[in-house]
PDB file of C-alpha atoms in Angstrom:
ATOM      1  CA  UNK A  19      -1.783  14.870  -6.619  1.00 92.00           C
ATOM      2  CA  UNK A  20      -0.284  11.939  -4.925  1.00 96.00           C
ATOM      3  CA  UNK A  21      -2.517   9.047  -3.958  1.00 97.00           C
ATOM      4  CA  UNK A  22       0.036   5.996  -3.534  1.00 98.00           C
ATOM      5  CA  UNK A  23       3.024   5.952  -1.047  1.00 98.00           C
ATOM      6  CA  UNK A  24       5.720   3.487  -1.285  1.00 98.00           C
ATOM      7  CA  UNK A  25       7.531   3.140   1.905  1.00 98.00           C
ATOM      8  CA  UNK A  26      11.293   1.578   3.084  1.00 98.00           C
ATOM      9  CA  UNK A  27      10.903  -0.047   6.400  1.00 98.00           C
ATOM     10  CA  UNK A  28      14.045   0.102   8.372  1.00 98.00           C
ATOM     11  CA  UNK A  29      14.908   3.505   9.429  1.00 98.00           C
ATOM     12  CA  UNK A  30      11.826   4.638   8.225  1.00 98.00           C
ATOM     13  CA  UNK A  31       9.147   2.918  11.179  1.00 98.00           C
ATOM     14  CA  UNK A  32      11.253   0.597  12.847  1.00 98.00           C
ATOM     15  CA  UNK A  33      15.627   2.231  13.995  1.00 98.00           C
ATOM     16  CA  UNK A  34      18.470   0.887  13.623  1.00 98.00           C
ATOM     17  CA  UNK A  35      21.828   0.984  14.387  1.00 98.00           C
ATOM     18  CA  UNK A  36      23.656   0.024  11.637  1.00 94.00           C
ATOM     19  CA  UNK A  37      27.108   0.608  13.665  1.00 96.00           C
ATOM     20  CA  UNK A  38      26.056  -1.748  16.623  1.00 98.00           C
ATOM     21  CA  UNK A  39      26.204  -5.306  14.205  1.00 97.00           C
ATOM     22  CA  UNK A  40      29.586  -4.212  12.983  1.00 96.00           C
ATOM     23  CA  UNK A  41      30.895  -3.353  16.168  1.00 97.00           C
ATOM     24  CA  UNK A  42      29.232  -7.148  17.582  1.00 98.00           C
ATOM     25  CA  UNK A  43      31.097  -9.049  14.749  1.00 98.00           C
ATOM     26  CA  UNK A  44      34.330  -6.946  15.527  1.00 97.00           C
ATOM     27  CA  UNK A  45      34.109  -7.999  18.858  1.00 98.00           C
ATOM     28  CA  UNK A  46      34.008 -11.893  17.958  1.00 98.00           C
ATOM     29  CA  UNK A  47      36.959 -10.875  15.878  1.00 97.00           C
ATOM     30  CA  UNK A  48      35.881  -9.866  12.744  1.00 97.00           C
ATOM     31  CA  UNK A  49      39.240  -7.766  11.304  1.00 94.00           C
ATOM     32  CA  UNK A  50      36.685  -5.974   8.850  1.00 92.00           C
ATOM     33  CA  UNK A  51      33.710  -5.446   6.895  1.00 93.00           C
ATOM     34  CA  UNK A  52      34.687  -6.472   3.429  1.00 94.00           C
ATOM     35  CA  UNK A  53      33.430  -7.417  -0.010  1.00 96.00           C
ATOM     36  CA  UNK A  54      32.934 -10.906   0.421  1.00 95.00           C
ATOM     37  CA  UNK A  55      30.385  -9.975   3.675  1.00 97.00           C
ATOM     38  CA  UNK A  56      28.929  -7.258   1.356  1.00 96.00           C
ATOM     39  CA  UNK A  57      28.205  -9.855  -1.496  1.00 97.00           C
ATOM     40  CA  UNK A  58      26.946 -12.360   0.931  1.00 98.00           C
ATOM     41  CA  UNK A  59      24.547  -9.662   2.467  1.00 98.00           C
ATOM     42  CA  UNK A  60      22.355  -9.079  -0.925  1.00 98.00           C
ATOM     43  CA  UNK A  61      22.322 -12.473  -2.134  1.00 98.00           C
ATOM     44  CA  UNK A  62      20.572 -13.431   2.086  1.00 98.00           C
ATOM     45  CA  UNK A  63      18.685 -10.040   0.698  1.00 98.00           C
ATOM     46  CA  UNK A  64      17.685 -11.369  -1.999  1.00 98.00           C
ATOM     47  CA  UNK A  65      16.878 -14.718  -0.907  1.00 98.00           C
ATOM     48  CA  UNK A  66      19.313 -16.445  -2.854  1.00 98.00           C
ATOM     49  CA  UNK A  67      21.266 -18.447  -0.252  1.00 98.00           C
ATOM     50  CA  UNK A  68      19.744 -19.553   2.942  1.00 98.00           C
ATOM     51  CA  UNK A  69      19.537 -18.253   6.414  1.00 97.00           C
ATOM     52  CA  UNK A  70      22.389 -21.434   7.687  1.00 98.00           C
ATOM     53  CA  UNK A  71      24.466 -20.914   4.533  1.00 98.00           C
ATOM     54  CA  UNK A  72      24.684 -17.234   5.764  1.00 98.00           C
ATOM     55  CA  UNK A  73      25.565 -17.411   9.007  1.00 98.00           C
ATOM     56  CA  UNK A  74      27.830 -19.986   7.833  1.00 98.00           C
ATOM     57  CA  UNK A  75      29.518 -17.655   5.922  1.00 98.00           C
ATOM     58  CA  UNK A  76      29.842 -15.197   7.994  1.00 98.00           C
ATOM     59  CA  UNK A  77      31.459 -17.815  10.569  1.00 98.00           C
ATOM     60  CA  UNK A  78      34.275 -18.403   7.658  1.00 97.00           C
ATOM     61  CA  UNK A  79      35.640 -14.836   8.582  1.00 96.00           C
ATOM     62  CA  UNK A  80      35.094 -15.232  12.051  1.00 97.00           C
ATOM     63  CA  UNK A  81      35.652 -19.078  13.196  1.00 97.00           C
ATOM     64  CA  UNK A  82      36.016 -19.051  16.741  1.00 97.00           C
ATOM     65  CA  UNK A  83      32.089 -17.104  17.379  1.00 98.00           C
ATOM     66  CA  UNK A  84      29.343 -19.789  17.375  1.00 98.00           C
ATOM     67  CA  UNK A  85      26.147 -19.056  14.977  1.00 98.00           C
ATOM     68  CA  UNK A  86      24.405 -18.034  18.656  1.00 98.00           C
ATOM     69  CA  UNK A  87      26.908 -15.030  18.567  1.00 98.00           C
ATOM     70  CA  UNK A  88      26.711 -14.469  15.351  1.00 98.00           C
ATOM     71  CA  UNK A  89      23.122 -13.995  15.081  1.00 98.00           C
ATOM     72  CA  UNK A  90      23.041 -11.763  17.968  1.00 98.00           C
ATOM     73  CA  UNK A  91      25.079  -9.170  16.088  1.00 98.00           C
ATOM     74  CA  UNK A  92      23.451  -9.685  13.214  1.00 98.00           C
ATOM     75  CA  UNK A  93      20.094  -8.750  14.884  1.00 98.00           C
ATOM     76  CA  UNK A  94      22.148  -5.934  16.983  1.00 98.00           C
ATOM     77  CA  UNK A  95      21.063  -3.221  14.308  1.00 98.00           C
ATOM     78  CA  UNK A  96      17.027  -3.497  15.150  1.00 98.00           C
ATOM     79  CA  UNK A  97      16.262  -0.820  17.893  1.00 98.00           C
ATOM     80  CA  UNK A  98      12.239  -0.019  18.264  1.00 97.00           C
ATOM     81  CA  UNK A  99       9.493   0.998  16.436  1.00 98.00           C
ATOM     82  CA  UNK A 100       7.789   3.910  18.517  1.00 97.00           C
ATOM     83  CA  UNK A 101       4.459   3.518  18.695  1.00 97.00           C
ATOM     84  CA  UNK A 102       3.665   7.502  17.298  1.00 98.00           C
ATOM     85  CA  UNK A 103       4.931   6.024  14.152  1.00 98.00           C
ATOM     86  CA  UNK A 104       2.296   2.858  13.860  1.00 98.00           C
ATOM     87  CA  UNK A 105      -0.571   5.629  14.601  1.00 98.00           C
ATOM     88  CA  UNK A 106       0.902   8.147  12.109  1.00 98.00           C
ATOM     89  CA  UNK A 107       0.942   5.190   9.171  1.00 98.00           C
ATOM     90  CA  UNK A 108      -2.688   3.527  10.284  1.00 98.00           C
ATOM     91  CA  UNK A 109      -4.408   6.820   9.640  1.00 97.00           C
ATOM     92  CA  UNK A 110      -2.137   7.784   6.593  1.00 97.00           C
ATOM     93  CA  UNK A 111      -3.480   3.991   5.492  1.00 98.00           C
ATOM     94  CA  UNK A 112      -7.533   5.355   5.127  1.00 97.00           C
ATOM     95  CA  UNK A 113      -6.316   8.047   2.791  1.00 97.00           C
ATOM     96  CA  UNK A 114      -3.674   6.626   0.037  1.00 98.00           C
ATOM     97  CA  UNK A 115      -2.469   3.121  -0.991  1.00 98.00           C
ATOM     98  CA  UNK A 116       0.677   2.166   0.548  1.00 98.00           C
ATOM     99  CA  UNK A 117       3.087  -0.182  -0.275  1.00 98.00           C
ATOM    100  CA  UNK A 118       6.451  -0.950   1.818  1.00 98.00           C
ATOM    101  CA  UNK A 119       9.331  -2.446  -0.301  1.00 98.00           C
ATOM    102  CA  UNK A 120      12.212  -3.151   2.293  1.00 98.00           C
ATOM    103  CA  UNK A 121      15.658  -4.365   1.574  1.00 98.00           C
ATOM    104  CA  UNK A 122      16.012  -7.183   4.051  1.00 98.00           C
ATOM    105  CA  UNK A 123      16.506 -11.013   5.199  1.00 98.00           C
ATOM    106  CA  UNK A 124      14.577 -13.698   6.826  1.00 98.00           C
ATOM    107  CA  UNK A 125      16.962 -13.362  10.034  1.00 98.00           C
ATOM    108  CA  UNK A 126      15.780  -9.554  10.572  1.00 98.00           C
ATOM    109  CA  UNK A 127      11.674  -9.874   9.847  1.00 98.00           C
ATOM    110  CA  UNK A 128      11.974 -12.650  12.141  1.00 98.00           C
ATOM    111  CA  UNK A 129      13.286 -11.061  14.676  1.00 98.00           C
ATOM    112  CA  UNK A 130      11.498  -7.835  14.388  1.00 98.00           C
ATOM    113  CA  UNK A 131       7.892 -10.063  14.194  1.00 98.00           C
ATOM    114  CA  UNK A 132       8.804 -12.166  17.335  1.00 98.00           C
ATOM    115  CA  UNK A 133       9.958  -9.024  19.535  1.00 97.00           C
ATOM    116  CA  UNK A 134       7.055  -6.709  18.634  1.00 97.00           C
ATOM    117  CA  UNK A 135       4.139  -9.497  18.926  1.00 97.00           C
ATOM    118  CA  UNK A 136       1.625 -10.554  16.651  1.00 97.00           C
ATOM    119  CA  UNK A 137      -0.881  -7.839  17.487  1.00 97.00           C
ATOM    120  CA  UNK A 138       1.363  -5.241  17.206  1.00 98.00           C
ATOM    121  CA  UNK A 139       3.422  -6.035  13.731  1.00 98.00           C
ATOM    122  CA  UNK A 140      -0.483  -7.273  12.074  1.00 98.00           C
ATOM    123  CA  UNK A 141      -1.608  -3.892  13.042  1.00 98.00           C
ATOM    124  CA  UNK A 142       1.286  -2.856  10.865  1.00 98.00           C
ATOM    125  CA  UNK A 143       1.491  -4.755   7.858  1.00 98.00           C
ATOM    126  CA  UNK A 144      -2.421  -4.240   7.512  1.00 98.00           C
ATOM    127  CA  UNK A 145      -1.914  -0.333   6.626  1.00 98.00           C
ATOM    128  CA  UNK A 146      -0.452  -1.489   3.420  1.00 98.00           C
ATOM    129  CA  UNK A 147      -1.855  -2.510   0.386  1.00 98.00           C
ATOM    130  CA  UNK A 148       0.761  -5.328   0.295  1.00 98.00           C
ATOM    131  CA  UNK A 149       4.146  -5.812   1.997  1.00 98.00           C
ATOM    132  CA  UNK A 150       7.434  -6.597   0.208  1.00 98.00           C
ATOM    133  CA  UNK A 151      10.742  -7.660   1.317  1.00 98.00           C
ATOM    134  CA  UNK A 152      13.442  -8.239  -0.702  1.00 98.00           C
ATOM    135  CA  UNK A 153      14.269 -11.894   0.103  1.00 98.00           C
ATOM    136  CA  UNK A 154      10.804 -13.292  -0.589  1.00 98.00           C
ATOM    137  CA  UNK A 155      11.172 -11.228  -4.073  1.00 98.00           C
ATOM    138  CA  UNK A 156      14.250 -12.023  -5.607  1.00 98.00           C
ATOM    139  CA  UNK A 157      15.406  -8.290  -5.989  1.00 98.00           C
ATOM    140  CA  UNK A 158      16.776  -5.582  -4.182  1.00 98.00           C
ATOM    141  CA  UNK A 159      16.375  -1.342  -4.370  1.00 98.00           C
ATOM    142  CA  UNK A 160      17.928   0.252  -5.747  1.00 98.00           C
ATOM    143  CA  UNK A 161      17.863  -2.169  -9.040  1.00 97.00           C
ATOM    144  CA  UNK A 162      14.536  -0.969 -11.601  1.00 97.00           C
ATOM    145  CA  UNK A 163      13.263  -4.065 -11.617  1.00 98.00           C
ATOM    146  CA  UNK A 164      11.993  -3.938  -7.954  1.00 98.00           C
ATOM    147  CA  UNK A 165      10.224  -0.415  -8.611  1.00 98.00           C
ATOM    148  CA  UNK A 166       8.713  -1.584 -12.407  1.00 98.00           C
ATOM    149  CA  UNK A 167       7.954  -4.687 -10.485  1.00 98.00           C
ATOM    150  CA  UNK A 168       5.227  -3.096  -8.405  1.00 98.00           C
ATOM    151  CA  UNK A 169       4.371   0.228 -10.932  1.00 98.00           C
ATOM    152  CA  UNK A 170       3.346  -2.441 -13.266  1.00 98.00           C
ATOM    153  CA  UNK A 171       1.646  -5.124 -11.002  1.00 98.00           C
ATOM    154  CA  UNK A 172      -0.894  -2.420  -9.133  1.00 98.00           C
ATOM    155  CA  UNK A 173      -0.881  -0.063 -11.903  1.00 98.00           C
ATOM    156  CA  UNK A 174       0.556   2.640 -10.274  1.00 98.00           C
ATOM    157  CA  UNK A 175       0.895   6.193 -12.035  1.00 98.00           C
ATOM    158  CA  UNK A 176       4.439   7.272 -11.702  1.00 97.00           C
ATOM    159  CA  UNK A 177       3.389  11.436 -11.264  1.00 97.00           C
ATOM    160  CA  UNK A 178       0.703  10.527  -8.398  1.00 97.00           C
ATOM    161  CA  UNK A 179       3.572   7.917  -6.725  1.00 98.00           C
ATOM    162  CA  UNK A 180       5.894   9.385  -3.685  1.00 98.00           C
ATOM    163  CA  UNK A 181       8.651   6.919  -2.382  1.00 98.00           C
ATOM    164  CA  UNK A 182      10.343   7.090   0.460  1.00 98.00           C
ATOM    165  CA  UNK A 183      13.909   5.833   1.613  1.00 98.00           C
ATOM    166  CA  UNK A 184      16.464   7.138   3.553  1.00 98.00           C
ATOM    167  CA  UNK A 185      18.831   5.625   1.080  1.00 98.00           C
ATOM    168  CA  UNK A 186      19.674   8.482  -1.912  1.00 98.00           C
ATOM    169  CA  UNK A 187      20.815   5.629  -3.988  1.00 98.00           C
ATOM    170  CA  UNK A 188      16.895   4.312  -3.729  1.00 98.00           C
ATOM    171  CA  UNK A 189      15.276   7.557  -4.144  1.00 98.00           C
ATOM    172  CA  UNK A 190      17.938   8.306  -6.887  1.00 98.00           C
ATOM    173  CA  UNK A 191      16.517   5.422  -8.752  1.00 98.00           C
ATOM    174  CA  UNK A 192      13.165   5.974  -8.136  1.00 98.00           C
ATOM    175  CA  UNK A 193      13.088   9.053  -9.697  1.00 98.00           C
ATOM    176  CA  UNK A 194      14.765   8.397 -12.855  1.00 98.00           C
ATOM    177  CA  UNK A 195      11.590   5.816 -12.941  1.00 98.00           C
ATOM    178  CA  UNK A 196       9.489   9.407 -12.627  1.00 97.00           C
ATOM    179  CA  UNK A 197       8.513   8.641  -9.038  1.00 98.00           C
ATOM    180  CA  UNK A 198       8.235  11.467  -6.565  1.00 97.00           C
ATOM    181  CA  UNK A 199      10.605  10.810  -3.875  1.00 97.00           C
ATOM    182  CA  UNK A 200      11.714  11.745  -0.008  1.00 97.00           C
ATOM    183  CA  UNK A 201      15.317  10.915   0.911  1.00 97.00           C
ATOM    184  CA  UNK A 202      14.785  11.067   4.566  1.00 97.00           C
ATOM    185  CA  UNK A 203      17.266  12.476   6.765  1.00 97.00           C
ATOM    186  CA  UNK A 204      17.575   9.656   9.429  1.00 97.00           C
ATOM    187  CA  UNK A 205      18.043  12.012  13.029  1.00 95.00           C
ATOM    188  CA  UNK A 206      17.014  15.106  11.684  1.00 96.00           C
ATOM    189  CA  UNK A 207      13.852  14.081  10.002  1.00 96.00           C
ATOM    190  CA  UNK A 208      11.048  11.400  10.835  1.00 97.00           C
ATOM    191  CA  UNK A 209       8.347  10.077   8.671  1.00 98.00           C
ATOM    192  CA  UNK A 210       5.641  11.653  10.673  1.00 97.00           C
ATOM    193  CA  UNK A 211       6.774  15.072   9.183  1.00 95.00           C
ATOM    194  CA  UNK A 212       5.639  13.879   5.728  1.00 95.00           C
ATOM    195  CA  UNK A 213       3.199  16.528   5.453  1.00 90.00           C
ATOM    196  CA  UNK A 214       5.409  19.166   6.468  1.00 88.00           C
ATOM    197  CA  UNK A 215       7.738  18.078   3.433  1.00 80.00           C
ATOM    198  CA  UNK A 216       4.917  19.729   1.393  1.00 76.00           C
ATOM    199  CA  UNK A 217       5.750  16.772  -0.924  1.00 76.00           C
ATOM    200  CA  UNK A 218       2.062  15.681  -0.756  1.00 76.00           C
TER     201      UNK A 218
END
């Protein structure tokens, strides 16, 4: 029987559109998305360089957008959180402990905190048990450590656990830690239909 949820945050409560922050940089002349953008990405992720040294970066490969331009394609990908979803998770919340373990920056939770008000995103964050994002951990899903991390800090049983990501390399990894897990099909599946998984 599962009595702890651990939940991924974008795509999950809050949409994105991955697409629209490539297609913003491309437009202040970004050729491609490459390697050196993809390593730069996990260490902001994992809070290893800091939110100027980032943009800076990103303004290497693209030298003629200012960091004003920059940020607003960075922040293009963060659509809305429909409010079904908050009500779905705050009555979820008086029945199992829930954790959500997000793969993001400081640019993004930023964002997301100052668009949706302080009412609104408290009203969130209070349905869990604790909140974790990546950058203020030091690791990233879909490495163990951030999934041992938290089995071994609340004392989580693995069998009773259900994660959910709608990343298979996350839920991949989470269940060869013994985790139950829900790769969520983002557009043809939404959290709210948890129950009808018959998962728990």
């Amino acid at each position: 029987m599962i009595n702890t949820i651990i939940f991924d945050f974008g795509d999950i409560f809050i949409n994105l559109d991955k697409q629209a922050t490539i297609n913003g940089l491309k437009k202040l002349g970004l050729s491609d998305w490459n390697e050196d953008l993809s390593q730069l990405n996990v260490q902001f992720e994992k809070g290893q360089i800091s939110r100027e040294n980032f943009l800076l970066g990103i303004q290497k490969q693209i030298p003629n957008a200012s960091i004003d331009e920059i940020l607003e394609a960075w922040n293009a990908i963060l659509l809305d959180f429909p409010l079904y979803r908050l009500e779905f998770v705050q009555k979820l919340s008086k029945k199992y402990r829930l954790f959500l373990l997000s793969n993001t920056d400081s640019i993004h939770i930023d964002t997301f905190e100052q668009e949706n008000g302080v009412s609104f995103y408290s009203d969130f964050y209070q349905c869990f048990e604790r909140v974790y994002f990546s950058y203020e951990m030091g690791m990233r899903k879909p490495d163990a450590e951030i999934y041992t991390y938290l089995i071994k800090k609340y004392d989580l049983s693995e069998k009773r656990t259900l994660f959910v990501d709608d990343k298979k390399e996350n839920t991949d990894a989470a269940q060869l830690l013994g985790l139950h897990v829900w790769n969520l099909q983002v557009g043809q599946e939404d959290v709210v239909d948890l129950f009808d998984k018959k998962i728990i």
